[in-house]
Coordinates of C-alpha atoms and ligand atoms in Angstrom, one line a residue:
M196 CA 61.4 -51.9 17.0
K197 CA 63.9 -49.7 18.8
S198 CA 66.3 -52.6 19.2
L199 CA 66.1 -53.5 15.5
A200 CA 67.0 -49.9 14.7
A201 CA 69.9 -50.2 17.2
E202 CA 71.0 -53.3 15.5
L203 CA 70.8 -51.7 12.1
A204 CA 72.7 -48.7 13.4
Y205 CA 75.6 -51.1 13.9
F206 CA 76.1 -51.3 10.2
F207 CA 76.4 -47.6 9.7
R208 CA 79.2 -47.1 12.2
G209 CA 83.0 -47.3 12.1
R210 CA 84.4 -50.3 10.3
A211 CA 81.0 -51.8 9.4
R212 CA 80.3 -48.6 7.5
Q213 CA 83.5 -49.0 5.6
N214 CA 82.6 -52.5 4.8
L215 CA 79.2 -51.5 3.7
K216 CA 80.8 -49.2 1.1
V217 CA 82.9 -52.1 -0.2
L218 CA 79.8 -54.2 -0.5
L219 CA 78.0 -51.5 -2.5
L220 CA 81.0 -51.1 -4.8
Y221 CA 81.1 -54.9 -5.3
C222 CA 77.4 -55.0 -6.2
A223 CA 77.9 -52.2 -8.7
F224 CA 80.7 -54.3 -10.2
L225 CA 78.4 -57.3 -10.5
A226 CA 75.7 -55.3 -12.1
G227 CA 78.1 -53.9 -14.6
M228 CA 79.3 -57.4 -15.4
I229 CA 75.8 -58.7 -16.0
L230 CA 75.0 -55.8 -18.3
I231 CA 78.1 -56.4 -20.3
Y232 CA 77.4 -60.1 -20.6
A233 CA 73.8 -59.4 -21.6
T234 CA 74.9 -57.1 -24.3
L235 CA 77.6 -59.6 -25.5
F236 CA 74.9 -62.4 -25.5
R237 CA 72.7 -60.4 -27.8
F238 CA 75.6 -59.5 -30.1
L239 CA 76.8 -63.2 -30.4
M240 CA 73.3 -64.6 -30.8
W241 CA 72.6 -62.2 -33.6
N242 CA 76.0 -62.5 -35.3
L243 CA 76.6 -66.3 -34.8
E244 CA 73.2 -67.7 -35.0
G245 CA 71.0 -65.0 -36.5
R246 CA 68.7 -65.1 -33.6
E247 CA 67.4 -61.8 -32.0
F248 CA 66.7 -61.5 -28.3
T249 CA 65.5 -58.6 -26.2
F250 CA 67.8 -57.0 -23.6
I251 CA 65.7 -58.4 -20.8
A252 CA 66.1 -61.9 -22.2
G253 CA 69.9 -61.2 -22.3
V254 CA 69.9 -60.3 -18.6
Y255 CA 67.7 -63.3 -17.8
W256 CA 70.1 -65.6 -19.6
T257 CA 73.2 -64.2 -17.9
I258 CA 71.7 -64.5 -14.5
T259 CA 70.5 -68.1 -14.9
V260 CA 73.9 -69.1 -16.3
M261 CA 75.9 -67.2 -13.7
T262 CA 73.9 -68.7 -10.8
T263 CA 74.5 -72.1 -12.5
L264 CA 70.7 -72.6 -12.7
G265 CA 71.0 -72.9 -16.5
F266 CA 67.3 -73.7 -17.3
G267 CA 68.4 -74.6 -20.9
D268 CA 65.5 -72.7 -22.5
I269 CA 68.0 -70.5 -24.3
T270 CA 71.2 -72.1 -25.5
F271 CA 73.9 -71.5 -28.0
H272 CA 74.5 -73.9 -30.8
S273 CA 78.1 -73.0 -31.9
D274 CA 81.6 -73.3 -30.5
P275 CA 82.2 -69.6 -29.8
G276 CA 78.8 -69.6 -28.1
Y277 CA 79.7 -72.5 -25.9
I278 CA 83.0 -70.8 -25.0
F279 CA 81.1 -67.6 -24.1
A280 CA 78.6 -69.6 -22.0
A281 CA 81.4 -71.4 -20.2
V282 CA 83.2 -68.1 -19.4
V283 CA 79.9 -66.7 -18.0
T284 CA 79.3 -69.8 -15.8
V285 CA 82.8 -69.7 -14.4
S286 CA 82.8 -66.0 -13.6
G287 CA 79.3 -66.6 -12.0
V288 CA 80.7 -69.3 -9.8
V289 CA 83.7 -67.2 -8.8
F290 CA 82.1 -63.7 -8.3
L291 CA 78.6 -64.6 -7.3
L292 CA 78.8 -68.0 -5.6
I293 CA 82.2 -67.8 -3.9
I294 CA 83.4 -64.2 -3.4
L295 CA 80.0 -62.7 -2.6
P296 CA 79.0 -65.0 0.3
F297 CA 82.6 -65.1 1.6
G298 CA 82.6 -61.3 1.7
L299 CA 79.2 -61.1 3.3
I300 CA 80.3 -63.5 6.0
S301 CA 83.7 -62.2 6.8
L302 CA 82.8 -58.5 6.5
F303 CA 79.4 -58.5 8.1
L304 CA 78.2 -61.6 9.7
A305 CA 81.3 -62.5 11.6
P306 CA 82.0 -59.0 13.0
W307 CA 78.3 -58.6 13.9
I308 CA 78.2 -61.9 15.8
E309 CA 81.4 -61.0 17.6
H310 CA 79.9 -57.6 18.5
R311 CA 76.7 -59.2 19.7
L312 CA 78.5 -61.8 21.8
R313 CA 80.8 -59.1 23.3
Y314 CA 78.2 -56.4 24.1
H315 CA 74.9 -56.6 25.8
P316 CA 73.7 -53.4 27.3
T317 CA 73.4 -53.8 31.0
L318 CA 69.8 -53.3 32.0
E319 CA 70.1 -53.7 35.7
L320 CA 72.7 -54.0 38.4
P321 CA 72.8 -56.9 40.9
E322 CA 70.2 -56.6 43.6
E323 CA 72.8 -56.3 46.4
T324 CA 74.5 -53.2 44.8
S325 CA 74.6 -50.4 47.3
G326 CA 76.7 -47.3 48.3
H327 CA 77.2 -46.4 44.7
V328 CA 76.8 -43.0 43.0
V329 CA 74.3 -42.9 40.1
I330 CA 75.1 -40.3 37.4
F331 CA 72.4 -39.1 35.0
G332 CA 73.9 -37.1 32.2
L333 CA 77.5 -37.3 31.1
D334 CA 79.4 -34.1 30.3
P335 CA 82.9 -32.7 31.1
I336 CA 81.7 -32.0 34.7
T337 CA 80.5 -35.5 35.4
R338 CA 83.5 -37.0 33.6
T339 CA 85.8 -35.1 35.9
L340 CA 83.6 -36.2 38.8
I341 CA 84.0 -39.8 37.7
R342 CA 87.8 -39.5 37.6
K343 CA 87.6 -38.3 41.2
L344 CA 85.3 -41.1 42.2
Q345 CA 87.7 -43.6 40.6
T346 CA 90.7 -42.3 42.6
R347 CA 88.6 -42.5 45.8
N348 CA 87.4 -46.0 44.9
I349 CA 83.7 -45.0 45.1
P350 CA 81.6 -47.2 42.8
F351 CA 79.5 -45.4 40.3
V352 CA 77.2 -46.1 37.4
V353 CA 76.2 -43.9 34.4
V354 CA 72.6 -44.1 33.1
T355 CA 72.1 -43.3 29.5
G356 CA 69.2 -43.9 27.1
A357 CA 71.5 -44.0 24.1
Y358 CA 72.7 -47.5 23.2
E359 CA 75.6 -46.1 21.2
T360 CA 76.9 -44.0 24.2
A361 CA 76.4 -47.0 26.5
L362 CA 78.4 -49.2 24.2
R363 CA 81.2 -46.6 23.8
L364 CA 81.5 -45.9 27.5
E365 CA 81.5 -49.5 28.5
E366 CA 83.8 -50.8 25.8
E367 CA 86.3 -47.9 25.4
E368 CA 86.3 -46.3 28.9
G369 CA 85.4 -49.3 31.0
F370 CA 82.6 -47.3 32.8
R371 CA 79.8 -49.2 34.5
V372 CA 76.8 -48.2 32.4
V373 CA 73.1 -49.0 32.5
C374 CA 71.2 -48.5 29.3
G375 CA 67.7 -47.1 29.6
A376 CA 65.6 -44.0 29.8
P377 CA 66.6 -42.1 33.0
T378 CA 63.0 -41.3 33.8
D379 CA 61.7 -44.9 33.5
Q380 CA 60.9 -46.2 36.9
K381 CA 62.0 -49.7 35.9
V382 CA 65.4 -48.4 34.8
L383 CA 65.7 -46.5 38.1
Q384 CA 65.0 -49.6 40.1
G385 CA 67.4 -51.5 37.9
V386 CA 70.3 -49.2 38.9
R387 CA 69.2 -49.6 42.5
V388 CA 68.7 -45.9 43.2
G389 CA 67.1 -47.0 46.5
S390 CA 70.3 -48.3 47.9
A391 CA 72.7 -45.8 46.2
R392 CA 74.8 -43.3 48.1
Y393 CA 73.9 -40.3 46.0
L394 CA 72.2 -39.5 42.7
I395 CA 73.6 -36.8 40.4
A396 CA 71.0 -35.3 38.1
N397 CA 72.8 -33.5 35.3
L398 CA 70.2 -33.5 32.5
S399 CA 68.2 -30.5 31.3
D400 CA 66.2 -28.7 33.9
P401 CA 62.8 -30.2 32.9
E402 CA 64.4 -33.7 32.6
N403 CA 66.0 -33.2 36.0
A404 CA 62.6 -32.2 37.5
N405 CA 60.9 -35.3 36.0
L406 CA 63.8 -37.5 37.3
C407 CA 63.6 -36.1 40.8
L408 CA 59.8 -36.6 41.0
T409 CA 60.0 -40.1 39.6
I410 CA 62.7 -41.0 42.2
R411 CA 60.9 -39.4 45.0
S412 CA 57.8 -41.5 44.2
F413 CA 59.6 -44.5 45.7
C414 CA 62.8 -43.6 47.6
K415 CA 64.6 -41.1 49.6
T416 CA 68.2 -41.3 48.3
P417 CA 69.7 -37.8 48.3
I418 CA 69.8 -36.1 44.9
A419 CA 72.3 -33.4 43.8
C420 CA 71.0 -31.5 40.8
V421 CA 72.9 -29.2 38.5
V422 CA 70.5 -26.5 37.4
N423 CA 71.0 -24.5 34.2
E424 CA 68.6 -21.6 35.0
P425 CA 69.1 -20.3 38.5
E426 CA 65.3 -19.4 38.5
H427 CA 64.5 -23.1 38.2
A428 CA 66.3 -24.0 41.5
E429 CA 63.1 -23.7 43.6
L430 CA 61.2 -25.9 41.2
L431 CA 63.9 -28.6 41.4
R432 CA 63.9 -28.4 45.1
L433 CA 60.1 -28.8 45.1
S434 CA 60.6 -31.9 42.8
G435 CA 62.7 -33.5 45.5
A436 CA 66.4 -32.5 44.9
N437 CA 68.3 -32.1 48.1
Q438 CA 71.1 -29.9 46.6
V439 CA 70.5 -27.7 43.7
I440 CA 73.7 -26.3 42.2
P441 CA 73.4 -23.2 40.0
L442 CA 76.7 -24.0 38.3
H443 CA 76.7 -21.3 35.7
K444 CA 75.9 -18.7 38.2
I445 CA 78.7 -19.8 40.5
L446 CA 81.1 -19.9 37.6
G447 CA 80.0 -16.4 36.5
R448 CA 80.5 -15.1 40.0
Y449 CA 83.9 -16.7 40.3
L450 CA 85.1 -15.1 37.0
A451 CA 83.7 -11.7 38.0
T452 CA 85.3 -11.5 41.4
R453 CA 88.6 -12.4 39.9
A454 CA 88.4 -9.9 37.1
T455 CA 87.6 -6.8 39.1
T456 CA 90.6 -4.6 39.9
R457 CA 88.8 -2.5 42.4
G458 CA 90.7 -2.8 45.7
A459 CA 87.8 -2.9 48.1
L460 CA 86.3 -6.0 46.8
A461 CA 86.9 -8.8 49.2
H462 CA 85.0 -11.8 48.2
V463 CA 83.9 -13.9 51.2
I464 CA 84.2 -17.5 50.2
D465 CA 82.9 -19.0 53.4
S466 CA 82.6 -18.6 57.1
F467 CA 83.1 -20.8 60.0
G468 CA 81.2 -19.0 62.8
S469 CA 82.7 -15.6 63.0
L470 CA 85.7 -16.6 61.0
Q471 CA 85.5 -15.5 57.4
I472 CA 87.6 -16.7 54.5
A473 CA 87.8 -14.2 51.7
E474 CA 89.7 -13.6 48.6
I475 CA 91.0 -10.2 47.4
P476 CA 93.0 -9.4 44.3
V477 CA 96.3 -7.7 44.9
H478 CA 95.8 -5.5 41.9
G479 CA 94.2 -2.2 42.9
T480 CA 95.4 -2.4 46.5
P481 CA 98.3 -0.4 47.9
F482 CA 100.2 -3.6 48.4
V483 CA 101.3 -4.2 44.8
G484 CA 105.0 -4.9 44.6
Q485 CA 105.4 -5.3 48.3
T486 CA 106.4 -8.4 50.3
L487 CA 103.9 -9.7 52.8
E488 CA 106.1 -8.3 55.6
Q489 CA 106.2 -4.8 54.0
A490 CA 102.4 -4.9 53.4
A491 CA 102.0 -5.6 57.1
I492 CA 98.4 -6.6 56.6
R493 CA 98.1 -8.3 59.9
Q494 CA 99.4 -5.4 61.9
R495 CA 97.1 -3.0 60.0
T496 CA 93.9 -5.0 59.9
G497 CA 94.3 -8.1 62.0
L498 CA 93.7 -10.3 59.0
S499 CA 95.9 -13.2 58.2
V500 CA 97.0 -14.0 54.7
I501 CA 96.6 -17.8 54.5
G502 CA 97.4 -18.3 50.8
V503 CA 98.3 -16.6 47.6
W504 CA 97.1 -17.6 44.2
E505 CA 99.2 -16.7 41.3
R506 CA 98.9 -18.0 37.7
G507 CA 97.0 -21.0 38.9
A508 CA 99.3 -22.0 41.7
F509 CA 98.4 -21.8 45.3
T510 CA 101.1 -21.2 47.8
T511 CA 101.2 -20.9 51.6
P512 CA 102.9 -17.5 51.9
S513 CA 106.0 -16.6 53.9
R514 CA 107.1 -13.1 55.0
E515 CA 109.2 -12.8 51.8
T516 CA 106.3 -13.6 49.4
L517 CA 106.0 -10.8 46.8
L518 CA 102.5 -9.5 46.1
N519 CA 102.4 -9.3 42.3
P520 CA 99.5 -7.4 40.7
G521 CA 98.2 -10.6 39.1
A522 CA 97.9 -12.4 42.4
L523 CA 95.0 -13.1 44.6
M524 CA 95.3 -13.2 48.4
V525 CA 93.2 -15.6 50.5
M526 CA 92.6 -14.1 53.9
A527 CA 91.1 -15.3 57.2
G528 CA 89.6 -13.0 59.8
T529 CA 86.5 -11.4 61.2
R530 CA 84.0 -9.3 59.2
E531 CA 85.3 -6.2 61.0
Q532 CA 88.8 -7.0 60.0
L533 CA 87.8 -7.4 56.4
E534 CA 86.0 -4.0 56.6
A535 CA 89.2 -2.5 57.9
L536 CA 91.0 -3.9 54.9
E537 CA 88.4 -2.6 52.5
A538 CA 88.7 0.9 54.1
L539 CA 92.4 0.7 53.6
T540 CA 92.3 -0.4 49.9
G541 CA 89.0 1.4 49.1
E542 CA 90.7 4.7 48.6
Q543 CA 92.8 3.2 46.0
S544 CA 89.9 2.0 43.9
A545 CA 90.9 3.1 40.4
E546 CA 88.7 3.7 37.4
D547 CA 87.5 0.2 36.7
L548 CA 86.1 -1.3 33.5
V549 CA 85.7 -5.0 32.7
F550 CA 85.2 -6.5 29.3
I551 CA 83.2 -9.7 29.2
L552 CA 83.7 -11.7 26.0
G553 CA 80.8 -14.1 25.7
H554 CA 77.3 -13.3 26.9
G555 CA 76.0 -16.9 27.4
R556 CA 74.9 -18.2 30.7
I557 CA 78.2 -17.7 32.4
G558 CA 79.0 -14.4 30.9
C559 CA 75.6 -13.1 31.9
A560 CA 76.0 -14.3 35.4
A561 CA 79.3 -12.5 35.6
A562 CA 77.7 -9.3 34.3
S563 CA 74.9 -9.5 36.8
F564 CA 77.4 -9.8 39.6
L565 CA 79.4 -6.8 38.4
D566 CA 76.2 -4.9 38.0
R567 CA 75.5 -5.2 41.7
K568 CA 78.9 -4.0 42.8
P569 CA 78.6 -1.8 40.7
V570 CA 81.6 -2.2 38.3
P571 CA 81.1 -0.9 34.8
F572 CA 81.5 -3.5 32.1
I573 CA 81.1 -4.1 28.3
L574 CA 79.7 -7.3 27.0
V575 CA 80.7 -8.8 23.6
D576 CA 78.9 -11.7 21.9
Q577 CA 78.3 -12.8 18.4
Q578 CA 74.6 -13.1 19.0
A579 CA 71.9 -11.7 21.3
N580 CA 71.1 -13.9 24.4
P581 CA 67.4 -14.7 24.3
D582 CA 67.3 -15.4 28.0
C583 CA 68.7 -12.0 29.0
A584 CA 66.8 -8.7 28.4
E585 CA 68.9 -6.9 31.0
H586 CA 72.2 -6.5 29.3
I587 CA 72.9 -5.0 25.9
P588 CA 76.1 -6.6 24.4
V589 CA 78.2 -5.4 21.5
I590 CA 77.2 -7.9 18.8
G591 CA 80.1 -9.4 16.8
D592 CA 82.7 -12.1 16.7
A593 CA 85.1 -11.2 19.4
T594 CA 88.0 -12.7 17.4
G595 CA 87.0 -10.4 14.5
R596 CA 89.6 -7.9 13.5
G597 CA 89.3 -4.5 15.2
L598 CA 86.1 -5.3 17.1
L599 CA 87.6 -5.3 20.6
K600 CA 89.7 -2.3 19.8
Q601 CA 86.7 -0.4 18.5
A602 CA 84.7 -1.3 21.6
G603 CA 87.6 0.3 23.7
I604 CA 89.4 -2.6 25.2
E605 CA 92.5 -0.5 25.8
K606 CA 90.7 1.3 28.6
A607 CA 89.7 -2.0 30.3
K608 CA 91.4 -3.0 33.5
G609 CA 89.9 -6.5 33.6
L610 CA 88.8 -9.0 31.0
I611 CA 86.6 -12.0 31.4
V612 CA 87.0 -14.5 28.5
T613 CA 84.0 -16.8 28.6
T614 CA 82.9 -18.2 25.3
N615 CA 81.9 -21.8 24.9
D616 CA 84.9 -22.6 22.7
D617 CA 88.3 -23.1 24.2
S618 CA 90.2 -22.3 21.0
T619 CA 88.4 -19.0 20.9
N620 CA 89.2 -18.4 24.5
I621 CA 92.9 -19.2 24.1
F622 CA 93.0 -16.9 21.0
L623 CA 91.3 -14.0 22.8
T624 CA 93.5 -14.4 25.8
L625 CA 96.6 -14.3 23.6
A626 CA 95.5 -11.3 21.6
S627 CA 94.4 -9.3 24.6
R628 CA 97.6 -10.0 26.5
H629 CA 99.6 -9.0 23.5
S630 CA 97.8 -5.7 23.1
N631 CA 97.5 -4.9 26.8
P632 CA 100.2 -6.3 29.0
N633 CA 98.6 -5.0 32.2
I634 CA 95.1 -6.1 31.8
R635 CA 93.8 -8.7 34.3
I636 CA 92.6 -11.7 32.3
V637 CA 90.3 -14.3 33.8
A638 CA 89.5 -17.1 31.4
R639 CA 87.1 -20.0 31.4
A640 CA 88.2 -23.4 30.3
N641 CA 85.4 -25.6 29.0
R642 CA 87.6 -28.6 29.0
E643 CA 90.2 -29.3 31.7
E644 CA 92.9 -30.1 29.2
N645 CA 93.0 -26.5 28.1
V646 CA 93.7 -24.9 31.5
D647 CA 97.5 -25.0 30.9
Q648 CA 97.1 -23.5 27.4
L649 CA 95.1 -20.6 28.8
Y650 CA 97.7 -19.9 31.4
A651 CA 100.4 -20.1 28.7
A652 CA 98.4 -17.7 26.5
G653 CA 98.7 -15.1 29.3
A654 CA 95.6 -15.6 31.5
D655 CA 96.0 -14.5 35.2
F656 CA 93.4 -16.8 36.3
V657 CA 91.7 -19.8 34.7
V658 CA 88.4 -21.3 36.0
S659 CA 87.6 -24.7 34.6
N660 CA 83.9 -25.5 34.5
A661 CA 84.5 -29.2 34.8
S662 CA 86.7 -29.1 37.9
V663 CA 84.6 -26.4 39.7
G664 CA 81.5 -28.5 39.0
A665 CA 83.1 -31.8 39.9
N666 CA 84.6 -30.3 43.1
I667 CA 81.3 -29.0 44.3
L668 CA 79.7 -32.4 43.6
T669 CA 82.4 -34.4 45.4
N670 CA 82.2 -32.2 48.4
I671 CA 78.5 -32.8 48.5
L672 CA 79.0 -36.5 48.0
E673 CA 81.5 -36.8 50.8
S674 CA 79.2 -34.6 52.9
K675 CA 82.4 -33.2 54.5
E676 CA 82.4 -29.9 56.0
S677 CA 84.7 -28.8 53.3
V678 CA 84.2 -25.7 51.3
F679 CA 85.2 -25.4 47.7
L680 CA 87.6 -22.5 47.6
T681 CA 88.8 -22.6 44.1
E682 CA 90.2 -25.3 41.9
G683 CA 92.5 -27.5 43.9
I684 CA 92.1 -25.9 47.3
N685 CA 89.7 -26.7 50.1
V686 CA 89.1 -25.2 53.5
F687 CA 87.8 -28.0 55.8
R688 CA 87.0 -28.5 59.4
R689 CA 88.1 -31.5 61.5
P690 CA 88.0 -32.3 65.2
L691 CA 91.5 -32.3 66.7
P692 CA 92.9 -35.9 66.2
T693 CA 93.3 -37.4 69.7
A694 CA 96.9 -38.3 68.9
L695 CA 97.8 -34.7 68.6
A696 CA 96.3 -33.5 71.9
G697 CA 99.0 -32.0 74.2
R698 CA 101.4 -31.2 71.4
T699 CA 102.2 -27.8 69.9
I700 CA 101.4 -27.0 66.3
S701 CA 105.0 -27.4 65.2
D702 CA 105.3 -30.7 67.1
S703 CA 102.1 -31.9 65.4
R704 CA 103.9 -32.0 62.1
I705 CA 100.7 -31.5 60.3
R706 CA 102.2 -29.3 57.6
P707 CA 105.4 -31.4 56.9
Q708 CA 103.4 -34.6 57.0
T709 CA 100.3 -33.6 54.9
G710 CA 100.9 -30.2 53.4
C711 CA 97.8 -28.8 55.0
S712 CA 98.0 -25.6 57.0
I713 CA 96.0 -24.7 60.1
V714 CA 93.9 -21.6 59.3
A715 CA 92.2 -21.4 62.7
L716 CA 91.7 -23.2 66.0
E717 CA 88.2 -23.5 67.4
L718 CA 88.5 -23.3 71.1
G719 CA 84.9 -24.2 72.0
E720 CA 81.4 -22.9 72.5
G721 CA 81.2 -19.1 72.6
E722 CA 84.9 -18.5 72.2
E723 CA 86.5 -16.6 69.4
P724 CA 88.5 -18.9 67.1
L725 CA 92.2 -18.4 67.1
I726 CA 93.1 -17.4 63.6
V727 CA 96.4 -18.5 62.1
P728 CA 97.7 -19.6 65.5
P729 CA 101.5 -19.3 65.9
P730 CA 103.5 -22.6 65.8
E731 CA 104.1 -22.7 69.6
T732 CA 100.3 -22.9 70.3
L733 CA 99.3 -25.9 72.3
L734 CA 96.7 -28.2 70.9
E735 CA 94.2 -29.3 73.4
K736 CA 91.5 -32.0 73.5
G737 CA 88.2 -30.8 72.2
M738 CA 89.6 -28.1 69.9
G739 CA 88.4 -27.9 66.3
L740 CA 90.8 -27.5 63.4
I741 CA 90.1 -25.5 60.3
L742 CA 92.6 -26.4 57.6
I743 CA 93.4 -25.4 54.1
G744 CA 94.9 -27.7 51.5
S745 CA 94.5 -29.3 48.1
P746 CA 92.2 -32.3 47.8
D747 CA 95.3 -34.6 47.8
Q748 CA 96.6 -32.9 51.0
E749 CA 93.2 -33.2 52.5
A750 CA 93.2 -36.9 51.7
K751 CA 96.7 -37.3 53.2
F752 CA 95.5 -35.6 56.4
N753 CA 92.5 -38.0 56.7
Q754 CA 94.9 -40.9 56.0
A755 CA 97.4 -39.8 58.6
F756 CA 95.0 -38.9 61.4
F757 CA 91.6 -40.4 60.8
R758 CA 92.4 -43.9 59.6
D759 CA 89.7 -46.2 60.9
Ligands
AMP199 P1 77.6 -20.2 27.4 O1 78.3 -21.5 27.2 O2 76.1 -20.4 27.7 O3 78.3 -19.4 28.5 O4 77.7 -19.4 26.1 C1 78.9 -19.0 25.5 C2 78.6 -17.7 24.6 O5 79.8 -17.4 23.9 C3 77.5 -17.9 23.6 O6 76.6 -16.8 23.8 C4 78.2 -17.6 22.2 O7 77.4 -16.9 21.3 C5 79.5 -16.9 22.6 N1 80.6 -17.0 21.7 C6 81.1 -18.1 21.2 N2 82.1 -17.8 20.3 C7 82.2 -16.4 20.3 C8 83.0 -15.4 19.6 N3 84.0 -15.8 18.7 N4 82.8 -14.1 19.8 C9 81.8 -13.7 20.6 N5 81.0 -14.6 21.3 C10 81.2 -15.9 21.1
ZN200 ZN1 72.9 -10.9 30.5

């Protein structure tokens, strides 16, 4: 039954739908023609031969003549009558017996046969398939992930229950698709989950739980699961997910750390032993407007600045790098050194107020994060969030005239723009930048294509859901010890390539060759890592490298030094 419905659905789509309209119009035209002939028949019979027929008889006569059946039970007996009957017969042959079947075949039958021949939904992969990634649930995140998989030549397959989607993905995008319900065990075995490299569960939380349980009933392939409600993480782990990613919470936290202007907020991104990698906004610190040399952060705290983010670009800084208020410094050092920095910048902490536009899952997570700091904030959303009883937003359309002004946006130091609509986000960024040139704007891009527009509209920092999610997923897939720092930059750990042992850092040519920079050298068990070692440092066998670079640079590094 389902497949019949799917077949019928074909006729209500795209060109077939257009053709269906043409057919209906044509039928209306034929019906009109029959009615007119029937009326003329009665008129002629009455006027020429004095015979009276009902309208039904008229329609009956017209149809039998047009279809050339001509039973002969009702006939004219005069010349004008013969002429009329001949005209009706000929138009019947042309419109009913020639044009109609021709139209039906060329507009419907032929395209449908062609479509059937071309597309059969794949129901299972070849038995020997292995090492592939199976993706359940396609959205901007998994699409970005797919792009990454394609560049890395990792095979993947998308599972979807929707015939239509399967068709479109396979025909238009060339994806490998298997059509079937994701929680059907037969479908799961058909996509060879047992021999897959990784499974990505990106459905709703209940569906993901069901999926994990079903998969765990027959195989142990690792599952990475994107969770919508952070409270469900434990349940999903219990269902068998190996990695549970509370993406909205992560995104909210990202937005929040970047929007606060309070100096003392160093956000630790990750740690390698005692080495911590942290981000800190320049705004609100005493370093605004200084060069790195003038700021003398290393001399004052022992921390090394290993990168600077500004308007979406990450640079490895030099002594002359200017610390603009919109920039974000990435630091490496120990916890004590970070505390020394916080003490230094803490005094500066100005009156802080952050506006959050959009109190959905991400906006709410950002608010919760600021709550804990605590940093005061004001939420704006066009509707109440049924999942949040904690925060009380200003209710109204943020793009509405005067709403933000009334809510006091002039007093805000930071702004988080996080609605689910990119045009709205771009508009809000533009308007806020226009009315408050100094405000720190952090914007969310729901689609990666809009990152540039958000920067152009005046955002200081843009976080793209899709690329954050996809980065986290690829890191999990490649089970590398690489940490997602922020879009486009990873910190990762590698053993010292044997070819480089005995050389100094500048001789190693790691940076000119790959673009990666050495953040720290791990000297061995129990020894403090050497953070941002000077170029003349000698690289010795057994050392560990902690590097920073974009995914491309990371790939270049692997290529250059770890080619099998
Ligand atoms: P989420 O995708 O879960 O983070 O939700 C996004 C939130 O943005 C929802 O709560 C929407 O109500 C909200 N939103 C969308 N457009 C507007 C707007 N023009 N003004 C205020 N809030 C909005
Ligand atoms: Zn909330």
